[in-house]
CSV table of C-alpha atoms in Angstrom, one decimal:
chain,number,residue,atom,x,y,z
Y,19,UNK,CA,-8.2,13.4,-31.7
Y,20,UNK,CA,-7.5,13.6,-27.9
Y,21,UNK,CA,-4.7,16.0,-27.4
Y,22,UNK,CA,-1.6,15.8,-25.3
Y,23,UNK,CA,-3.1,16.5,-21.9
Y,24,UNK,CA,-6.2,14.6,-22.3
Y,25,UNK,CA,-4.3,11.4,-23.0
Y,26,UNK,CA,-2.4,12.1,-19.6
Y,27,UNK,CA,-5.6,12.7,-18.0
Y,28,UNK,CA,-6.8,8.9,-19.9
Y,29,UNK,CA,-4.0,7.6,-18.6
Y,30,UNK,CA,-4.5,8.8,-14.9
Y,31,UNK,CA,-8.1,8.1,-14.6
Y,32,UNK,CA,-7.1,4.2,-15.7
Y,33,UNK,CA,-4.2,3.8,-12.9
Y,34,UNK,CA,-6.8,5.4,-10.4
Y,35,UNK,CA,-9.6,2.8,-11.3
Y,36,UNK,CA,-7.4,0.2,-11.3
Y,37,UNK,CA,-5.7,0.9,-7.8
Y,38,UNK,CA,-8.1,2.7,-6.2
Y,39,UNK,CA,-11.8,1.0,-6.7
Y,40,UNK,CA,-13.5,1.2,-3.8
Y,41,UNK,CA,-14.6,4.5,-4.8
Y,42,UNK,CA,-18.1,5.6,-6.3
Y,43,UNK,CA,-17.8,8.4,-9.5
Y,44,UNK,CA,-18.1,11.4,-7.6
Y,45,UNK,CA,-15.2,10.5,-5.6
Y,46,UNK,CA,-12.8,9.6,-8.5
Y,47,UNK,CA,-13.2,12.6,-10.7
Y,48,UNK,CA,-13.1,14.5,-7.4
Y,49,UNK,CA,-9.9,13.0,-6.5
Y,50,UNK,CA,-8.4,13.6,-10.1
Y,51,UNK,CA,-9.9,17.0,-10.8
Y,52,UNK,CA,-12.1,16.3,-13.5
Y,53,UNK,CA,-15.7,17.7,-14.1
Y,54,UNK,CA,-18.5,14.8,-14.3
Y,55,UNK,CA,-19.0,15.7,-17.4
Y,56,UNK,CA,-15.6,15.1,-18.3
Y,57,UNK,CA,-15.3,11.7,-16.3
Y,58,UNK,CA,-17.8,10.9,-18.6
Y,59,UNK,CA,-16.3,11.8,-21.7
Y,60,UNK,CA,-13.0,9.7,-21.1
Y,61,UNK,CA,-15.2,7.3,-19.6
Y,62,UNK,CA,-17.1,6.6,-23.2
Y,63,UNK,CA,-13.4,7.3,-25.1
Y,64,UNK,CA,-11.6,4.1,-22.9
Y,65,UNK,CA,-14.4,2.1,-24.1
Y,66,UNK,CA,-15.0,2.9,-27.6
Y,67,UNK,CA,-10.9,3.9,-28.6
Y,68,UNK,CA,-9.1,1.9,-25.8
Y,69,UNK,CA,-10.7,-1.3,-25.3
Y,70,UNK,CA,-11.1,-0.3,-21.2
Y,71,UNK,CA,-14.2,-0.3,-20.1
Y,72,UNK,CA,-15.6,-1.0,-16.4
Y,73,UNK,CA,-18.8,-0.5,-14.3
Y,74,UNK,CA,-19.5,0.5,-10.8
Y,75,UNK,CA,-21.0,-2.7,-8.6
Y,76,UNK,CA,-23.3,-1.6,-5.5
Y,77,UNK,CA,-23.1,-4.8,-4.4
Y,78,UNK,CA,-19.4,-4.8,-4.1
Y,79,UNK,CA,-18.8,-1.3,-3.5
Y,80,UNK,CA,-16.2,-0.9,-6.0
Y,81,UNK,CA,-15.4,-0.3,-9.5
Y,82,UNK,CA,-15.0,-3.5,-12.2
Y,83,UNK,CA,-12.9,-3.9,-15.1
Y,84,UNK,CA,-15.5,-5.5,-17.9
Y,85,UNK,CA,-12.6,-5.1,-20.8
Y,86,UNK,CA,-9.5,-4.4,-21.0
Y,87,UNK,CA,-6.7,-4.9,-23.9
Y,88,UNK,CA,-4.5,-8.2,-23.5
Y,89,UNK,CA,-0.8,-7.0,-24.4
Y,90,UNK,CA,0.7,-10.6,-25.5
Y,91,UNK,CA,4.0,-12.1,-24.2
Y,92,UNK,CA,7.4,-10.8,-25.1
Y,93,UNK,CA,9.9,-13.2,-26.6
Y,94,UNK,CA,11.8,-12.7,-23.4
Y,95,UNK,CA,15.0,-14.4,-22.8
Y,96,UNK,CA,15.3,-16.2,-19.5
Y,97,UNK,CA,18.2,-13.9,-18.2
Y,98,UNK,CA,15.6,-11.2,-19.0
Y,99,UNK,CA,12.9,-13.3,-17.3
Y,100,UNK,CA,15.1,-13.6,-14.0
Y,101,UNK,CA,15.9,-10.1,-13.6
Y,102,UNK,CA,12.1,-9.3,-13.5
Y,103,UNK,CA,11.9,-11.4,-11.0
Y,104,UNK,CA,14.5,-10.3,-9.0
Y,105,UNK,CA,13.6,-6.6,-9.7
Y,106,UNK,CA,10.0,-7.8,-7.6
Y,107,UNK,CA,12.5,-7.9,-4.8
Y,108,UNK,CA,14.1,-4.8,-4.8
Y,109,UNK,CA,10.9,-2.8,-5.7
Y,110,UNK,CA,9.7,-4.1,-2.3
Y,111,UNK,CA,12.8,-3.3,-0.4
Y,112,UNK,CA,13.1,0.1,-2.0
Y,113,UNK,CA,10.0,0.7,-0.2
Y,114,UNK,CA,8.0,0.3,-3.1
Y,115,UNK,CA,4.3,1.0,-1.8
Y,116,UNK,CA,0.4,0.1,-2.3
Y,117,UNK,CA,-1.3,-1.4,-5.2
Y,118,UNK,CA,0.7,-0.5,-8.0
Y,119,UNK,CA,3.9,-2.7,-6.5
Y,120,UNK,CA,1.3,-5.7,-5.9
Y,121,UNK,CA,-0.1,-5.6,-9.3
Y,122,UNK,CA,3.2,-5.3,-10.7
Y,123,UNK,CA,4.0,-8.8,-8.6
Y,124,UNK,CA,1.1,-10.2,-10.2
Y,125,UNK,CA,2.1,-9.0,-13.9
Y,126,UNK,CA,5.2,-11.0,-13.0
Y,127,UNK,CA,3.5,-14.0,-12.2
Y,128,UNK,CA,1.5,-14.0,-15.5
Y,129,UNK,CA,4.8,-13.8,-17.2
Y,130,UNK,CA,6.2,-16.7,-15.6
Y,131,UNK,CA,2.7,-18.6,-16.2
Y,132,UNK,CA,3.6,-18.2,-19.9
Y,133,UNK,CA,6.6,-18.9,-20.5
Y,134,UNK,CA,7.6,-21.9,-23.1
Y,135,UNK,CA,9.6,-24.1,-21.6
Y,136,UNK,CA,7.9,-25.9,-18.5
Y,137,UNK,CA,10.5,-27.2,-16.7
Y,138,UNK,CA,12.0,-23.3,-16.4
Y,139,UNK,CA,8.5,-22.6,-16.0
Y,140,UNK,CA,8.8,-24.5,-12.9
Y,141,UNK,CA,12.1,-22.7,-11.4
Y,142,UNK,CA,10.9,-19.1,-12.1
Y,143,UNK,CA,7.5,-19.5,-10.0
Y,144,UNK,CA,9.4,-21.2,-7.3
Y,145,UNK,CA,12.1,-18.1,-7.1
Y,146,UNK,CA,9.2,-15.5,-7.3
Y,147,UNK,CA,8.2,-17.3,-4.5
Y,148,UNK,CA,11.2,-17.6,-2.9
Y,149,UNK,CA,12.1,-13.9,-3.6
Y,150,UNK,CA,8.7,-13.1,-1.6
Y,151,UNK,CA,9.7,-15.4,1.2
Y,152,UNK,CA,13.1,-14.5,2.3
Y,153,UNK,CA,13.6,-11.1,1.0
Y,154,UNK,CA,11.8,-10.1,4.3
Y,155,UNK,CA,8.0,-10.2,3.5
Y,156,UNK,CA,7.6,-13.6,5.3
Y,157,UNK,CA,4.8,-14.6,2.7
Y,158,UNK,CA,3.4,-18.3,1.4
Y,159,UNK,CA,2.3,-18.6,-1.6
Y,160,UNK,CA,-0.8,-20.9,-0.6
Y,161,UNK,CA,-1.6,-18.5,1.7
Y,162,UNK,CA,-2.0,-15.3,-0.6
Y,163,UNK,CA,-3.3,-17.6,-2.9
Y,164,UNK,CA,-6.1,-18.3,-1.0
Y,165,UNK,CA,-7.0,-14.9,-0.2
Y,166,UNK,CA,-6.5,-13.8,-3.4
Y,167,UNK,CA,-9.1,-16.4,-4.3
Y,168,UNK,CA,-11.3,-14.8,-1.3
Y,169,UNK,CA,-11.5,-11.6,-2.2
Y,170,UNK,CA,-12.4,-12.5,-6.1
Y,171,UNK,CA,-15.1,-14.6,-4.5
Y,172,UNK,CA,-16.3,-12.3,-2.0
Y,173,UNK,CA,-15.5,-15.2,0.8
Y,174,UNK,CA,-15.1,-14.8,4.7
Y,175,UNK,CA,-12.0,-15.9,5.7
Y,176,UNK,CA,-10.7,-17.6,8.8
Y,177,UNK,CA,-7.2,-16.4,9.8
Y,178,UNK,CA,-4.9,-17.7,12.4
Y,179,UNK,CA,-2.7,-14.4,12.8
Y,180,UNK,CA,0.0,-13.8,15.1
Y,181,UNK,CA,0.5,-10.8,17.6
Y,182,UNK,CA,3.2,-9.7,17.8
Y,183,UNK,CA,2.2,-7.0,20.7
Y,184,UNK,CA,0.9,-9.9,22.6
Y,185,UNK,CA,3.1,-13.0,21.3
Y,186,UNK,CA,0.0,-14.7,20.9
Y,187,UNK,CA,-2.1,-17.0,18.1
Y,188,UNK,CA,-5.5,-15.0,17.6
Y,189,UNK,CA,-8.3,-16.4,15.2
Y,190,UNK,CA,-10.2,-14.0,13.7
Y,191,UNK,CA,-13.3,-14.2,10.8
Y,192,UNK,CA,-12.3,-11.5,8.6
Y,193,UNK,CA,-13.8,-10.2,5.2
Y,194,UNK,CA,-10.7,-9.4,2.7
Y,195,UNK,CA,-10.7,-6.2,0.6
Y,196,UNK,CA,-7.8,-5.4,-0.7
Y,197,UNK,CA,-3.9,-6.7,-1.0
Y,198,UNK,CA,-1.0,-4.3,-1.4
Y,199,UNK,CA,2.5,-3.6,-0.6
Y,200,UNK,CA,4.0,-1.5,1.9
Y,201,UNK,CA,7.5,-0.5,3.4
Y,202,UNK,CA,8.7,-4.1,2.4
Y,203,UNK,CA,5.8,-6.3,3.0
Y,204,UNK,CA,2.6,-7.6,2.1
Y,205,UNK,CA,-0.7,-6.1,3.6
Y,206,UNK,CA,-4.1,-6.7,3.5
Y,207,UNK,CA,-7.1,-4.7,4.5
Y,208,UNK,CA,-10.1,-6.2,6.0
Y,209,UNK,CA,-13.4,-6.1,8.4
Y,210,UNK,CA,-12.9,-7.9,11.3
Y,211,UNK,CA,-16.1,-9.6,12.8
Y,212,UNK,CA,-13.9,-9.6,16.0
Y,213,UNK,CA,-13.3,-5.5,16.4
Y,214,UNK,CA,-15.7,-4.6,13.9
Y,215,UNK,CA,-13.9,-2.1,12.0
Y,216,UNK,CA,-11.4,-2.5,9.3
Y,217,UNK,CA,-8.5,-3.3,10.0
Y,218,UNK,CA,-4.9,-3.7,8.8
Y,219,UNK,CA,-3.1,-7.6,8.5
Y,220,UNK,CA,0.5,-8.2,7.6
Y,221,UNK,CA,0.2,-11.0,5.3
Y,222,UNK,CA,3.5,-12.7,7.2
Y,223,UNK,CA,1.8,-12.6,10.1
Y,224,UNK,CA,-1.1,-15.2,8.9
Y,225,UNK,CA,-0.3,-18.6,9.6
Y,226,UNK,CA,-2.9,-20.7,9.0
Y,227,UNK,CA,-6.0,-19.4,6.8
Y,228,UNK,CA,-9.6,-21.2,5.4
Y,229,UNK,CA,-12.4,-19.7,3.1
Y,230,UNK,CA,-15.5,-19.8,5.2
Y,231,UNK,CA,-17.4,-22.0,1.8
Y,232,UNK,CA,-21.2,-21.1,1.8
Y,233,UNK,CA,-20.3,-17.4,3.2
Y,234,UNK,CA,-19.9,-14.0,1.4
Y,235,UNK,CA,-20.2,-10.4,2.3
Y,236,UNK,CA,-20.4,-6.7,1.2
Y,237,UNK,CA,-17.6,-4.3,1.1
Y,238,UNK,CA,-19.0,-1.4,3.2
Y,239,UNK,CA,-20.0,1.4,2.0
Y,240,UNK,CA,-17.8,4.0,3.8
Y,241,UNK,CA,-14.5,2.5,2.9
Y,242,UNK,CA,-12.1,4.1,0.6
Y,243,UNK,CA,-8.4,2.6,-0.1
Y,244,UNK,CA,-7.0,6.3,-0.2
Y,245,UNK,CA,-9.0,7.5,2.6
Y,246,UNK,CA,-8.0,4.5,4.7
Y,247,UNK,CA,-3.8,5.1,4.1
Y,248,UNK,CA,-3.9,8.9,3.8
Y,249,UNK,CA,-2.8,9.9,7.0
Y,250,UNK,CA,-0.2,7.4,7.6
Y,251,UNK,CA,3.2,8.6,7.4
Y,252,UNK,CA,4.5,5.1,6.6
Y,253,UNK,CA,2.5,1.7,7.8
Y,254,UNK,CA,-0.3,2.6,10.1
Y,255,UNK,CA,-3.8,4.9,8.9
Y,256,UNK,CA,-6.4,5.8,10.3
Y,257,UNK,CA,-9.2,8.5,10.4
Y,258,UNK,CA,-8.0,10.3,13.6
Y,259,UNK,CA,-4.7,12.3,13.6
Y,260,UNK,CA,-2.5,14.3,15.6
Y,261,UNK,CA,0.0,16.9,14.6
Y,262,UNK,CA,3.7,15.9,15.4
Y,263,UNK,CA,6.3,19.2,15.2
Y,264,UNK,CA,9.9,18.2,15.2
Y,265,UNK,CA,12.9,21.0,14.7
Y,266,UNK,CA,16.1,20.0,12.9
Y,267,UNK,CA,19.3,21.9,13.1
Y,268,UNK,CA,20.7,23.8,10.3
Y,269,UNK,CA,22.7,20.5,9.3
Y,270,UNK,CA,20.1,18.6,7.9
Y,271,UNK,CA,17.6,21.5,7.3
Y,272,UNK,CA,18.0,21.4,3.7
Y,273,UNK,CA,17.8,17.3,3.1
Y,274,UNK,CA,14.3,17.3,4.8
Y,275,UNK,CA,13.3,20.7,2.8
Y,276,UNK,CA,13.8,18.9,-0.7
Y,277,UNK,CA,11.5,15.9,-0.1
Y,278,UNK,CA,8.0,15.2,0.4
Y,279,UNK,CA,8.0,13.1,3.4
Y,280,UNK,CA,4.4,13.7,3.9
Y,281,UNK,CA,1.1,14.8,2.3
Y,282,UNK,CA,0.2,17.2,5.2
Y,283,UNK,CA,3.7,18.4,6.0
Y,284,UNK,CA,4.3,22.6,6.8
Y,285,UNK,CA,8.0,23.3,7.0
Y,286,UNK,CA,8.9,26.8,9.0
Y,287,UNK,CA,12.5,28.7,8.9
Y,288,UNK,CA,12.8,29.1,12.7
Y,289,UNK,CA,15.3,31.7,12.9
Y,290,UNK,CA,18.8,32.9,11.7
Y,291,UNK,CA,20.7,30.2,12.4
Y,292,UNK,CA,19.0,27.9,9.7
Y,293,UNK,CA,16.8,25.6,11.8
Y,294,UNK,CA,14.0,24.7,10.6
Y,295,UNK,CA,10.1,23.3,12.1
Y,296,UNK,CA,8.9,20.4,10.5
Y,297,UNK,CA,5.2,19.5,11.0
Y,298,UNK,CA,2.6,16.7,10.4
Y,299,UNK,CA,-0.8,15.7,11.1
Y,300,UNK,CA,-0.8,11.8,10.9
Y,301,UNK,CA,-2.6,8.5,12.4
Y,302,UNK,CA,0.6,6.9,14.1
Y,303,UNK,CA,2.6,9.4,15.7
Y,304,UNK,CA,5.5,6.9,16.4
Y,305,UNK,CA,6.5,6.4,13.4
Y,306,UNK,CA,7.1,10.0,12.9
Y,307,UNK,CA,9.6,9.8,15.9
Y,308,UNK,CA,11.1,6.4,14.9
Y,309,UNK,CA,11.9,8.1,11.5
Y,310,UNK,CA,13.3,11.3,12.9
Y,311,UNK,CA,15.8,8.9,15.2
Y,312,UNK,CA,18.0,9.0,12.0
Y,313,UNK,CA,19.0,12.4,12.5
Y,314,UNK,CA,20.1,11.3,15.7
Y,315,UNK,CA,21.2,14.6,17.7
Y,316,UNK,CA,20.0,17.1,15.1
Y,317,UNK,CA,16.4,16.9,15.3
Y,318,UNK,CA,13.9,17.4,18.5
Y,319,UNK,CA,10.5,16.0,19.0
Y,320,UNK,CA,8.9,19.4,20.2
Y,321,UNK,CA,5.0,18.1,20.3
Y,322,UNK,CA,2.7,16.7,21.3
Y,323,UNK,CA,4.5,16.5,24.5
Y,324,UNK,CA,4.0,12.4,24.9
Y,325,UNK,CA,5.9,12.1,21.6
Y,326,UNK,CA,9.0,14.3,23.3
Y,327,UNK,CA,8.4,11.9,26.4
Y,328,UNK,CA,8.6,8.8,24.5
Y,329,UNK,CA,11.9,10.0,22.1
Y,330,UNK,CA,13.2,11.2,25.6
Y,331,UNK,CA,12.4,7.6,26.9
Y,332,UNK,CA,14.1,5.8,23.9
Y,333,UNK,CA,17.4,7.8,23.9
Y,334,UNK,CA,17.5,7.3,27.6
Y,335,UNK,CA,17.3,3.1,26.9
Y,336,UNK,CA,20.3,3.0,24.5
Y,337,UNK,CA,22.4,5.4,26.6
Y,338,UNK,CA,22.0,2.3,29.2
Y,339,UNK,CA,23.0,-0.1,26.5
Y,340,UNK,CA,26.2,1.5,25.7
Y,341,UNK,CA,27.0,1.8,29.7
């Protein structure tokens, strides 16, 4: 009999292979605190007690599921069905994140695969799809569906995708890794043969895409899922950071206190009056200062010191727009 904690511990090393499988062992029980030996032990308990069981592939680079228990249909009700489906949507504009709001799109869409009655059948796919479309996340269905199909086939892909910095049609040979969700929109992270590094595609952004048939490709051996998103405070990763100190007044000093905004985030009491200094170490810097902005006069972009120029440079432009 596994006890209380040890089921939790089941439970967290099956979410983590699931969403996180670009990892070898060492990193996993690493990650979840686990001694090999006892990665090894749940390991064997999923397969024998569970019906889980998966392998490590070198030549992917990433965990596989081998087994895993089928929980059948519910008798849903189609009311029941639709709210599902419109749950997708506000999951995603809650600012539902990563994997686990993808696969739970994808759960979704095997519900809707089974249900009875085909002409409803029908309607529900085309509202999921809908709901994915014009919700914000800008995505065709044909389009993820071919790189879905990609990245089960290890397939290169051909993507037309659109700049947006440049307003401009690139084409780019890219290998697909992974899909997931992120601040209301669909992501996916690949190798580009064009910058050679792996890089970060809005799924919207794609407008035309082909599998490169005849083609395939390794995931290397250096990427991690986790270590890839870690340091981002909301979109944008990336191995190199840089630390980002912002002070907010004694007004909103307690609503940034009682949330963890980021991983790497030190909060300071700067003096008597209640102010406090908030600080990060992150891959985007922007995106620390465009989420500050809604604080408006009550927080202060102290460093680095091109960060305070560009908040200074943003507050100047709207001052101008309200001339």
């Amino acid at each position: 009999m596994v006890d209380h904690i040890n089921v939790m511990n089941l439970l967290r090393m099956i979410v983590e292979i699931k969403t996180n499988p670009y990892q070898n062992d060492r990193d996993i029980y690493t990650s979840l605190g686990f001694s090999r030996a006892a990665f090894y032990k749940y390991r064997k308990y999923l397969a024998e007690k569970m019906d889980f069981s998966f392998r490590y592939s070198r030549s992917k680079k990433q965990f596989l599921i081998e087994k895993e228990q089928f929980i059948p249909t519910l008798n849903l009700t189609l009311g029941e069905m639709s709210s599902l489906v419109f749950s997708m949507g506000q999951l995603t504009a809650s600012g539902g994140d990563y994997i686990v709001s993808y696969r739970a799109y994808k759960a979704v869409q095997k519900l809707i695969s089974q249900y009875p009655k085909p002409s409803i059948r029908e309607k529900l796919a085309i509202l999921l799809s809908e709901t994915l479309r014009n919700q914000g996340y800008g995505t065709k269905e044909e389009i993820l569906s071919t790189i879905e199909n990609a990245i089960e086939r290890n397939k290169i892909l051909e993507i037309h995708y659109h700049s947006v910095s440049s307003n401009a049609e690139n084409i780019y040979q890219v290998d697909p890794y992974i899909i997931y969700f992120k601040k209301r929109a669909l992501y996916m992270d690949a190798y580009s043969r064009a910058h050679e590094s792996i890089r970060m595609f809005r799924i919207g952004r794609i407008k035309k895409v082909r599998i490169c048939e005849g083609t395939g490709f390794e995931i290397h051996k250096d990427y991690s899922f986790k270590k890839q998103h870690q340091h981002a405070f909301c979109v944008f990763g990336g191995e190199k950071t840089q630390k980002v100190r912002i002070r907010f007044s004694s007004k909103v000093a307690d609503m940034i206190q009682e949330v963890l905004w980021h991983p790497s985030q030190k909060i300071l009491k700067e003096n008597s009056s209640g102010s406090i200094l908030f600080e990060v170490e992150v891959a985007h810097p922007p995106e620390v200062i465009w989420w500050m902005r809604q604080w408006g006069a009550e927080a202060e972009v102290l460093e680095p010191e091109e960060m305070r120029e560009y908040a200074k440079k943003i507050a100047l432009e709207e001052i101008q727009l309200y001339k």
